CSV table of C-alpha atoms and ligand atoms in Angstrom, one decimal:
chain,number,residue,atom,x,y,z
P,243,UNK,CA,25.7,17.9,10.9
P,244,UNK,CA,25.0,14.4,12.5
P,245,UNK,CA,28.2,12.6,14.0
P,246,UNK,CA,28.1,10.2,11.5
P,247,UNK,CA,26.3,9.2,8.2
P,248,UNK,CA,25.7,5.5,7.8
P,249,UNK,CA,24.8,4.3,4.8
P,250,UNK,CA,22.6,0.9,4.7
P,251,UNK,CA,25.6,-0.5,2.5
P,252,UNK,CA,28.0,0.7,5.1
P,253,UNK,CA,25.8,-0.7,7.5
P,254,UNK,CA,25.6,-3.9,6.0
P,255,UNK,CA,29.1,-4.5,5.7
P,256,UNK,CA,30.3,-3.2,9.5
P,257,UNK,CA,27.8,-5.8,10.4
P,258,UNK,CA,29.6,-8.8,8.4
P,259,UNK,CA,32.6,-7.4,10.1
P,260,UNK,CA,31.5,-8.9,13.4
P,261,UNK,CA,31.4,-12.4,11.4
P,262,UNK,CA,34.5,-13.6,10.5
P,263,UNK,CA,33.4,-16.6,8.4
P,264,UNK,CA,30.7,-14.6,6.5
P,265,UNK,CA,31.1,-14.9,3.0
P,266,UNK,CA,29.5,-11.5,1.7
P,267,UNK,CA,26.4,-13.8,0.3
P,268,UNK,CA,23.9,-12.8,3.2
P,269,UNK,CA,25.4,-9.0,3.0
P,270,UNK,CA,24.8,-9.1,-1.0
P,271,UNK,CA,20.9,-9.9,-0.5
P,272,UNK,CA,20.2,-7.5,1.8
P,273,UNK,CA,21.6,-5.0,-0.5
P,274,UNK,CA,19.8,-6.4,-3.2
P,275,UNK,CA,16.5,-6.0,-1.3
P,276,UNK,CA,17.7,-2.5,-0.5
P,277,UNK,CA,17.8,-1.7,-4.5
P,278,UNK,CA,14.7,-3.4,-4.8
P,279,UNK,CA,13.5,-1.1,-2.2
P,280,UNK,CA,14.1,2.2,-4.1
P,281,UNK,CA,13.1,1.0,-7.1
P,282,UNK,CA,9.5,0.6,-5.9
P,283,UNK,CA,9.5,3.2,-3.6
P,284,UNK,CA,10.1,5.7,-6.6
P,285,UNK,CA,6.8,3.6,-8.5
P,286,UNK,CA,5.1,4.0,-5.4
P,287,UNK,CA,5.9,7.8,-5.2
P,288,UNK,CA,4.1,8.0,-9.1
P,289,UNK,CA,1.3,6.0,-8.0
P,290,UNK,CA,-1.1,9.4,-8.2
P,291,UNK,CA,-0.2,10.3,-11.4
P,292,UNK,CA,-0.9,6.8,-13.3
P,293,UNK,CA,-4.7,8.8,-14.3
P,294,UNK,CA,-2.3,11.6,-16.1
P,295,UNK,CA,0.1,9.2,-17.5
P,296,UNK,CA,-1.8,6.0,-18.2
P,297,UNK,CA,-4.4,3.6,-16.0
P,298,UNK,CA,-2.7,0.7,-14.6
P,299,UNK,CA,-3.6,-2.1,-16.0
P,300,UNK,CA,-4.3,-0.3,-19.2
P,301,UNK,CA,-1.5,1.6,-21.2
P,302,UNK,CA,0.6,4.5,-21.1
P,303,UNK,CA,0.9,7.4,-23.4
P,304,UNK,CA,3.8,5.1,-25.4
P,305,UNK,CA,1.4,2.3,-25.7
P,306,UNK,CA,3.5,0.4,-22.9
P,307,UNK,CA,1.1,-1.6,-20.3
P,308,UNK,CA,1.0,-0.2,-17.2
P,309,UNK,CA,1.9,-2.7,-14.7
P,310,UNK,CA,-0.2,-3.3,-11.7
P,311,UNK,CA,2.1,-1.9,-8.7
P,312,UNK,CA,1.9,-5.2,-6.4
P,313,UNK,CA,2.8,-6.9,-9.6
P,314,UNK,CA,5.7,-4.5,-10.9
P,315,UNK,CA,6.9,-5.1,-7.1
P,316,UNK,CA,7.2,-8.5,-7.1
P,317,UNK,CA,8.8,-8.7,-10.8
P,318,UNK,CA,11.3,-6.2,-9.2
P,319,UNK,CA,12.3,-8.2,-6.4
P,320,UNK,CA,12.6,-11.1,-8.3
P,321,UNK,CA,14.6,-9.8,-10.8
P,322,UNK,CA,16.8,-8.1,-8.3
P,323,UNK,CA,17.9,-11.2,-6.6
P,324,UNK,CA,17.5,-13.7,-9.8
P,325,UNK,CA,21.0,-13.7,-10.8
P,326,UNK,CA,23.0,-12.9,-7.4
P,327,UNK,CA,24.6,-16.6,-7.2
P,328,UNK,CA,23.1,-16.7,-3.3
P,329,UNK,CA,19.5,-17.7,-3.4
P,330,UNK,CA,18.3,-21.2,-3.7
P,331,UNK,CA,14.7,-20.6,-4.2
P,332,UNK,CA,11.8,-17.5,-3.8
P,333,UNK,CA,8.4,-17.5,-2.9
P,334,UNK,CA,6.1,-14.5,-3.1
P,335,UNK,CA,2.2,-13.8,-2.3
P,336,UNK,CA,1.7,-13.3,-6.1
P,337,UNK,CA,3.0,-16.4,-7.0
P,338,UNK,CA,0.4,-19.8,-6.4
P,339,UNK,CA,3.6,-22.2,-6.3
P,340,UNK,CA,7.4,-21.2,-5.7
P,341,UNK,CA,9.5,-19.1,-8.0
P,342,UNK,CA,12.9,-21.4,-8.9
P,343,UNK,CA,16.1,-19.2,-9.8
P,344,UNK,CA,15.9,-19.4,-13.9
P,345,UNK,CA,18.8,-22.3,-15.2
P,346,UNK,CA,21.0,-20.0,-16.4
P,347,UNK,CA,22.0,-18.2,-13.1
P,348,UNK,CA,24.0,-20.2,-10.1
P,349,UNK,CA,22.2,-20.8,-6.8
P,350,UNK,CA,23.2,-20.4,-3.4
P,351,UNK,CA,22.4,-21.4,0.1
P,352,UNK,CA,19.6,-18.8,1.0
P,353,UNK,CA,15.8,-18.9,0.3
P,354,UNK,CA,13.8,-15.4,0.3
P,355,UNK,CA,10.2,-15.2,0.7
P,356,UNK,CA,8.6,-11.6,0.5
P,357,UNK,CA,5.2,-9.9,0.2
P,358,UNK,CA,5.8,-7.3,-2.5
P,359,UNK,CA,3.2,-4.8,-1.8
P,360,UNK,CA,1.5,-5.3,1.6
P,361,UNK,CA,-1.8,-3.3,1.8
P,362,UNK,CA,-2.0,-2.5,-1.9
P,363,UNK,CA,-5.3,-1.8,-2.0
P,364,UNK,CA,-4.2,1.6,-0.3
P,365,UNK,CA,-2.7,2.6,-3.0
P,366,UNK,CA,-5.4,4.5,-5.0
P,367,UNK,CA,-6.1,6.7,-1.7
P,368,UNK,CA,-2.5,6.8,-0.9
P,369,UNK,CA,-2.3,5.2,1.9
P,370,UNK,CA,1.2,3.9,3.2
P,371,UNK,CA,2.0,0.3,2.0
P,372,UNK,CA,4.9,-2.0,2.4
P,373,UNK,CA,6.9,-4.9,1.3
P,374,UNK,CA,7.8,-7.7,3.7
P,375,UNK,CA,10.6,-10.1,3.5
P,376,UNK,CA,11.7,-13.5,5.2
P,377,UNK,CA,15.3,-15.1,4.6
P,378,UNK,CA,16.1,-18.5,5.5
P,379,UNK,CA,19.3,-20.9,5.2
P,380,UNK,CA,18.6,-23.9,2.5
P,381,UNK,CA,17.4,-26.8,4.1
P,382,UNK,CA,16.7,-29.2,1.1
P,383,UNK,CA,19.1,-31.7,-0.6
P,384,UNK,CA,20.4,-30.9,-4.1
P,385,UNK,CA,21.5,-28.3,-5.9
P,386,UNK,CA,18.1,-26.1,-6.5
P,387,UNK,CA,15.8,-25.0,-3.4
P,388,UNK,CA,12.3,-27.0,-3.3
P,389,UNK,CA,9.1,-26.0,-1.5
P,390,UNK,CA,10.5,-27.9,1.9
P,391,UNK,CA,13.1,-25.0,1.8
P,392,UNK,CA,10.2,-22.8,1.9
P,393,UNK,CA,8.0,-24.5,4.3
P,394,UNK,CA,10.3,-23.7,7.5
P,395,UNK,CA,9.2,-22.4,11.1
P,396,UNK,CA,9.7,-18.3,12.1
P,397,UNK,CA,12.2,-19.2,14.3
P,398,UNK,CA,14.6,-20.6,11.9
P,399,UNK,CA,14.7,-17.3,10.0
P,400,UNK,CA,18.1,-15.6,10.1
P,401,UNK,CA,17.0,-12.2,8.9
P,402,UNK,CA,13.2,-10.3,8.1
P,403,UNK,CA,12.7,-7.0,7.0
P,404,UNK,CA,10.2,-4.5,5.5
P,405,UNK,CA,10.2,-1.3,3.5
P,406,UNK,CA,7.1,1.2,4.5
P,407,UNK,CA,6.1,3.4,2.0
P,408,UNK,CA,4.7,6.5,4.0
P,409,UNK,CA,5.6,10.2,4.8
P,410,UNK,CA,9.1,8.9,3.8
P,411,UNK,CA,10.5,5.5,2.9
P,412,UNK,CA,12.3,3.3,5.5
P,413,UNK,CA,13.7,0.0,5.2
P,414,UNK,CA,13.6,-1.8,9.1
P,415,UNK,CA,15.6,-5.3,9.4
P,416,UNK,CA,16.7,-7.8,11.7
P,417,UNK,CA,19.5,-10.9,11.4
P,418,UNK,CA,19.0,-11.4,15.3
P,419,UNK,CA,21.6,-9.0,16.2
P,420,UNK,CA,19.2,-6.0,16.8
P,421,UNK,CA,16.6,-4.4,14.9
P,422,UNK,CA,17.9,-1.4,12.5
P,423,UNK,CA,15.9,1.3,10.8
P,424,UNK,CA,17.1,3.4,7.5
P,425,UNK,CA,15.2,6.4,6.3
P,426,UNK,CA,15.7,6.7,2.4
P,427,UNK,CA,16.9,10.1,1.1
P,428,UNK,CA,15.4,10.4,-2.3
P,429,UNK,CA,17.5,13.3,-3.2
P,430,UNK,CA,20.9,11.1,-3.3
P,431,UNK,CA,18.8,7.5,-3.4
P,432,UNK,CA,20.3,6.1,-0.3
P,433,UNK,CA,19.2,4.4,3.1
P,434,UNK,CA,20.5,6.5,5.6
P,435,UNK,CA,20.8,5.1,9.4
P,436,UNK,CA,17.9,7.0,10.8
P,437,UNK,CA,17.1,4.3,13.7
P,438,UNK,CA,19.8,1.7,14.9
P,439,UNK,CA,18.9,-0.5,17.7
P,440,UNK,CA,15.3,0.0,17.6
P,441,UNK,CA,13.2,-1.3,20.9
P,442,UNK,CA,9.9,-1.0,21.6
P,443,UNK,CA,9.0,1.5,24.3
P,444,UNK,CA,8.1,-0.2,27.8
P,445,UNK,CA,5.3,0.7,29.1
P,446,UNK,CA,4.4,0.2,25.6
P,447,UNK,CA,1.3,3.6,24.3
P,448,UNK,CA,-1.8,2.1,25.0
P,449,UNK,CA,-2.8,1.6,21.2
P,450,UNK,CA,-4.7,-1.2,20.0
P,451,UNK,CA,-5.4,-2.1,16.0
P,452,UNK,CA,-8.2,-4.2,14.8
P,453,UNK,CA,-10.5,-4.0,12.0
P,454,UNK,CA,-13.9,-3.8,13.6
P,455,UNK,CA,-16.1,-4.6,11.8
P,456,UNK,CA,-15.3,-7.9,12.0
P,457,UNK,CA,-16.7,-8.1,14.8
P,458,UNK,CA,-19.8,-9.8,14.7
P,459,UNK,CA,-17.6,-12.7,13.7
P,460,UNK,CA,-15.3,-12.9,16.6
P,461,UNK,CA,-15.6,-15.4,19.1
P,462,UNK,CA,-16.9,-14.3,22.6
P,463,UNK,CA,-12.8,-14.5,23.6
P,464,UNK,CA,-12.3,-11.7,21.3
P,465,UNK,CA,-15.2,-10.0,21.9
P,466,UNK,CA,-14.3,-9.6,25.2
P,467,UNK,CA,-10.5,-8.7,24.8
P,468,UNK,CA,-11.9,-5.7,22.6
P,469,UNK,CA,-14.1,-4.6,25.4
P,470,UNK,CA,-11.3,-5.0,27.9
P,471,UNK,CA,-9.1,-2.6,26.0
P,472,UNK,CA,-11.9,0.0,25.7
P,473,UNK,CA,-12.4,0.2,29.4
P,474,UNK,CA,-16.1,-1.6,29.3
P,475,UNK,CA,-15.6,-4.4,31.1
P,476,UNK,CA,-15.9,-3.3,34.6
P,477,UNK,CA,-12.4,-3.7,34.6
P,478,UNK,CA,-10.6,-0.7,36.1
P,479,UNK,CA,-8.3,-0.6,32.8
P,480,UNK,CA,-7.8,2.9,31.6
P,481,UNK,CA,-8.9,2.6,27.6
P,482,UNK,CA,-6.6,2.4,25.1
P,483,UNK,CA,-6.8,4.1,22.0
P,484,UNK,CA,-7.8,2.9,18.6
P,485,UNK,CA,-5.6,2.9,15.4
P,486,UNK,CA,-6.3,0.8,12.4
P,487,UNK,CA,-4.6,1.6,9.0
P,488,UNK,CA,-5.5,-1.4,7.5
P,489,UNK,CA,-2.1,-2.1,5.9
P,490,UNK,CA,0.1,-4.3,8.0
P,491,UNK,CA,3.6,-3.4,7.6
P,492,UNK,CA,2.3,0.5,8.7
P,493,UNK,CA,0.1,-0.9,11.5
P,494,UNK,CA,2.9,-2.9,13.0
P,495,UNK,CA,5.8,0.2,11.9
P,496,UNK,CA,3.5,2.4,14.3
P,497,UNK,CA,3.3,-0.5,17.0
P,498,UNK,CA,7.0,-1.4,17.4
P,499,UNK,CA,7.5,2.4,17.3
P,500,UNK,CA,5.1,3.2,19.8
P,501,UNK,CA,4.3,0.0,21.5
P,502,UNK,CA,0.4,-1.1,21.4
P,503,UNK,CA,-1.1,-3.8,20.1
P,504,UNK,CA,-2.0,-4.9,16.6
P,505,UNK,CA,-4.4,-8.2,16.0
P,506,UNK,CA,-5.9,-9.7,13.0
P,507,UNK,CA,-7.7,-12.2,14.6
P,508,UNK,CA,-9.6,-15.6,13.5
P,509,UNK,CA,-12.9,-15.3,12.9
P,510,UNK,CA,-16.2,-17.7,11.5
P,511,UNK,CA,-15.4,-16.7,7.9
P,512,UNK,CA,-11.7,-16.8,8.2
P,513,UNK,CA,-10.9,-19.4,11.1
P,514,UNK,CA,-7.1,-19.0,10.4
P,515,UNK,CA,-7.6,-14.7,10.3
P,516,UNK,CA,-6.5,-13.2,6.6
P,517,UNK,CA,-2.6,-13.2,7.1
P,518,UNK,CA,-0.2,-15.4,5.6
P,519,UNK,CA,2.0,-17.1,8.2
P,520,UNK,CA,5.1,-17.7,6.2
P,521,UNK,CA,5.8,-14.0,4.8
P,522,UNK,CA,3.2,-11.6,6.8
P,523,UNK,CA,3.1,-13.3,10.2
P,524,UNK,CA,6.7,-14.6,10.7
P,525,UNK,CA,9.4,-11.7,9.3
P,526,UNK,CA,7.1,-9.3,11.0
P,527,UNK,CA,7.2,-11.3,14.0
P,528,UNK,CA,10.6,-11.9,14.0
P,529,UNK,CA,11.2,-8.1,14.0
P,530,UNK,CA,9.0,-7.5,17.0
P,531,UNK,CA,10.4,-10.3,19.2
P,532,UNK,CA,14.3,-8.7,18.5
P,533,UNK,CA,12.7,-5.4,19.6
P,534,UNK,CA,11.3,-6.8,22.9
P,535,UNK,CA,7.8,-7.5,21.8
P,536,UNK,CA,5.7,-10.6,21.1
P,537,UNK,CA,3.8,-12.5,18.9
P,538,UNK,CA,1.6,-15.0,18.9
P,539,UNK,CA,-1.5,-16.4,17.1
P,540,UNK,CA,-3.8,-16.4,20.0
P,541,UNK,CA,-2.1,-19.5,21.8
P,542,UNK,CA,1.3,-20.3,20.0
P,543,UNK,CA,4.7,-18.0,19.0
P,544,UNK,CA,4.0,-17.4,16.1
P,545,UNK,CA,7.7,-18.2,15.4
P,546,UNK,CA,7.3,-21.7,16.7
P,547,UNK,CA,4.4,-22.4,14.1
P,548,UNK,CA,5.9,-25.3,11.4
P,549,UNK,CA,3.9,-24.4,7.8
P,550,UNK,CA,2.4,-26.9,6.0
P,551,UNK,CA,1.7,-24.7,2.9
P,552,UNK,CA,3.2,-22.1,1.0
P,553,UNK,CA,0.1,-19.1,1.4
P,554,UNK,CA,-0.9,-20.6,4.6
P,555,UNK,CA,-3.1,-18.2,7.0
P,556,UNK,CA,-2.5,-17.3,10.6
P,557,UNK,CA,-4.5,-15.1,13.3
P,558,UNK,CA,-1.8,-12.8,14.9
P,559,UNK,CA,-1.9,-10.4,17.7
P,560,UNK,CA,2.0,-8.9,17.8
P,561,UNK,CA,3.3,-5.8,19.6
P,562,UNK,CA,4.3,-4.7,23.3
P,563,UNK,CA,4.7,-8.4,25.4
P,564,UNK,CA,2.7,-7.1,28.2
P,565,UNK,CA,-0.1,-6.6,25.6
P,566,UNK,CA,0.2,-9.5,23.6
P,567,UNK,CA,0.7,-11.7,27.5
P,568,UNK,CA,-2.4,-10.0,28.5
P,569,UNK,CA,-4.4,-10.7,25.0
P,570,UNK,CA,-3.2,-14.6,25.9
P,571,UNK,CA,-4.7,-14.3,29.1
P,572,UNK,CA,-8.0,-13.0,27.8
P,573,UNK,CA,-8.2,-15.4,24.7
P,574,UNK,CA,-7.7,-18.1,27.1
P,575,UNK,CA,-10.7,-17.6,29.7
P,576,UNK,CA,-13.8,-19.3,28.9
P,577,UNK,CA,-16.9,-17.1,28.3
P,578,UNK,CA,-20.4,-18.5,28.6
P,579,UNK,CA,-18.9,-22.0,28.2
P,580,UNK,CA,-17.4,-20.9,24.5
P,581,UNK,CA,-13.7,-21.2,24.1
P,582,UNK,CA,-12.1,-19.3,21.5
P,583,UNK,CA,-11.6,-20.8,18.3
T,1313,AHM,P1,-2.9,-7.8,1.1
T,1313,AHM,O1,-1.6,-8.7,1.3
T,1313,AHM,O2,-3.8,-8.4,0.1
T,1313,AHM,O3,-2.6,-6.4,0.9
T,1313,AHM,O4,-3.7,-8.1,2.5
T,1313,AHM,C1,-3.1,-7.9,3.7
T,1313,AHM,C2,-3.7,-6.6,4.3
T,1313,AHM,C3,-2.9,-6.1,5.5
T,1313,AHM,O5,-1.9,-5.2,5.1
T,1313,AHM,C4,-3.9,-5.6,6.4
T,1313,AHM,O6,-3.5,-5.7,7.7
T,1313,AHM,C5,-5.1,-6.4,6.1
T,1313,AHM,O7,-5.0,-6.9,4.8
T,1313,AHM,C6,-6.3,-5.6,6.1
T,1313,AHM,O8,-7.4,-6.4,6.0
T,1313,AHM,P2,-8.9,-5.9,6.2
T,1313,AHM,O9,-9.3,-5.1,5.1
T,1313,AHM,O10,-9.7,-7.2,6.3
T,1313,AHM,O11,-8.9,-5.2,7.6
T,1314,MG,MG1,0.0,-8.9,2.1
């Protein structure tokens, strides 16, 4: 038997412990988001029997629609955290503009931002995917959040998380007080402390994650960072190794388990990269930077960045600092008179 058995509840609340003023608010969201956690974990885990018992999108065998799992995620997460008295104001990739609490339920002093299903178009392959989230304080005047409570920089986050769906489910977070991992027991339905204190390995494995075949797109900065890493530049760097999942929250679980480096880079069709800054980019930078890592969009922290929209894009290569410091470097050197975008 283990020494101890931590529950992420019990976890939750030691933690507050340390915080005499806390109120319970911050501990009741992350709980919430723990519950909203199972719930589509165990959708996720029926995701390969939806051609037995109904097509998604179509309907089941009782006539009931079958929900599209990125949107049953984010209804779930919503609904979750609706009513809890604590939030101010949500904001999630599937929504265009941001999701107020409804009238009838109080509002608190929080905002939550979240990515429901990261990498859902893994899903019919099963292929691990994720939600993200992103908690702020309420910066706005009045009694209901606004967009401007939304629209705040990485580094004034006081918490991120995510929830991979793989092998097994885990729930990783952050407040700024270490990064924490829980490894979900489906046979009793709880987060178990699998993985407190996590920090990324130093030297970091020599892992890097991009999607190649962008590559004819890249500037000649990248281009050349790539070629680095594989050992082709004359350069007497040993290779690295190449791992690309295509979903982010798995990508970047492997990297801050492992160390490495994981980029989605800008490139001529996406000159801000694919990933959205405020609830891709930040929580999952946030996370990295508490472990020991970095991340940056090619030039800035990526936690320093101030949003000017709600689904706003960002090029981001995250992971082991000595990766990301040397990925800096390389971005930064001019090649054949073409600096990098
Ligand atoms: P999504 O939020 O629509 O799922 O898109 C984000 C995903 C990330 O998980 C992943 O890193 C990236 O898209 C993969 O994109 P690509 O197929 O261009 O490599
Ligand atoms: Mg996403």
């Amino acid at each position: 038997m283990p020494e101890s058995i931590v529950t992420i509840e019990r976890h939750i609340i030691d933690q507050e412990r340390q915080f005499p003023d806390a109120t319970g608010a911050f501990s009741s969201i992350l709980y919430d988001l723990a519950l909203a956690g199972k719930l589509i974990s165990r959708e996720v885990r029926k995701a390969g029997l939806v051609d037995i018992i109904g097509k998604t999108g179509g309907t089941n065998v009782h006539g009931e629609t079958v929900k599209k799992l990125d949107v049953f995620a984010h209804d779930v997460i919503y609904k979750a955290l609706d009513h809890c008295g604590h939030l101010c104001v949500m904001a999630s990739e599937e929504a265009e503009d941001v999701l107020p609490i409804p009238d009838q339920f109080h509002t608190g002093n929080y905002v939550l931002l979240y990515d429901p299903l990261d990498g859902s178009s893994n899903i019919d392959v099963n292929v691990t995917v994720g939600t993200i989230f992103s908690i702020h304080r309420k910066v706005s005047e009045g009694e209901r959040g606004t967009i401007e409570d939304c629209l705040q920089p990485g580094f004034r986050q006081i918490a991120a998380g995510y929830v991979v769906y793989g092998s097994s489910t885990m729930l990783v977070y952050t407040t700024g007080h270490g990064v924490h991992g829980f490894t979900l027991d489906p046979s009793i339905g709880e987060f178990l402390l699998s993985h407190p204190n996590i920090r990324m390995p130093e030297p970091g494995k020599r892992i890097y994650s991009v999607n190649e075949g962008n590559e004819g797109r890249w500037s000649n900065q990248q281009k050349r960072l790539i070629r680095h890493l594989k050992g082709l530049d004359g350069g007497k760097t040993k290779s690295f190794s190449g791992r690309y999942i295509g979903s982010m929250v798995a990508d970047i679980h492997r990297t801050l388990m492992y160390g490495g480096l994981f980029m989605y880079p800008a490139d001529r069709k996406s000159p801000r990269g694919k990933l959205r800054l405020l609830y891709e980019c930040s929580p999952m930078a946030m996370i990295v930077n508490e472990a020991g890592g970095r991340a940056i969009d090619g030039t800035r922290d990526i936690l320093s960045i101030s949003p000017e929209s709600l689904h706003e894009r960002s090029p981001l290569y995250i992971g082991s600092k000595e990766y990301v410091d040397l990925a800096e470097r390389i971005l930064s050197e001019e090649v054949d008179g073409d600096v990098a975008a």
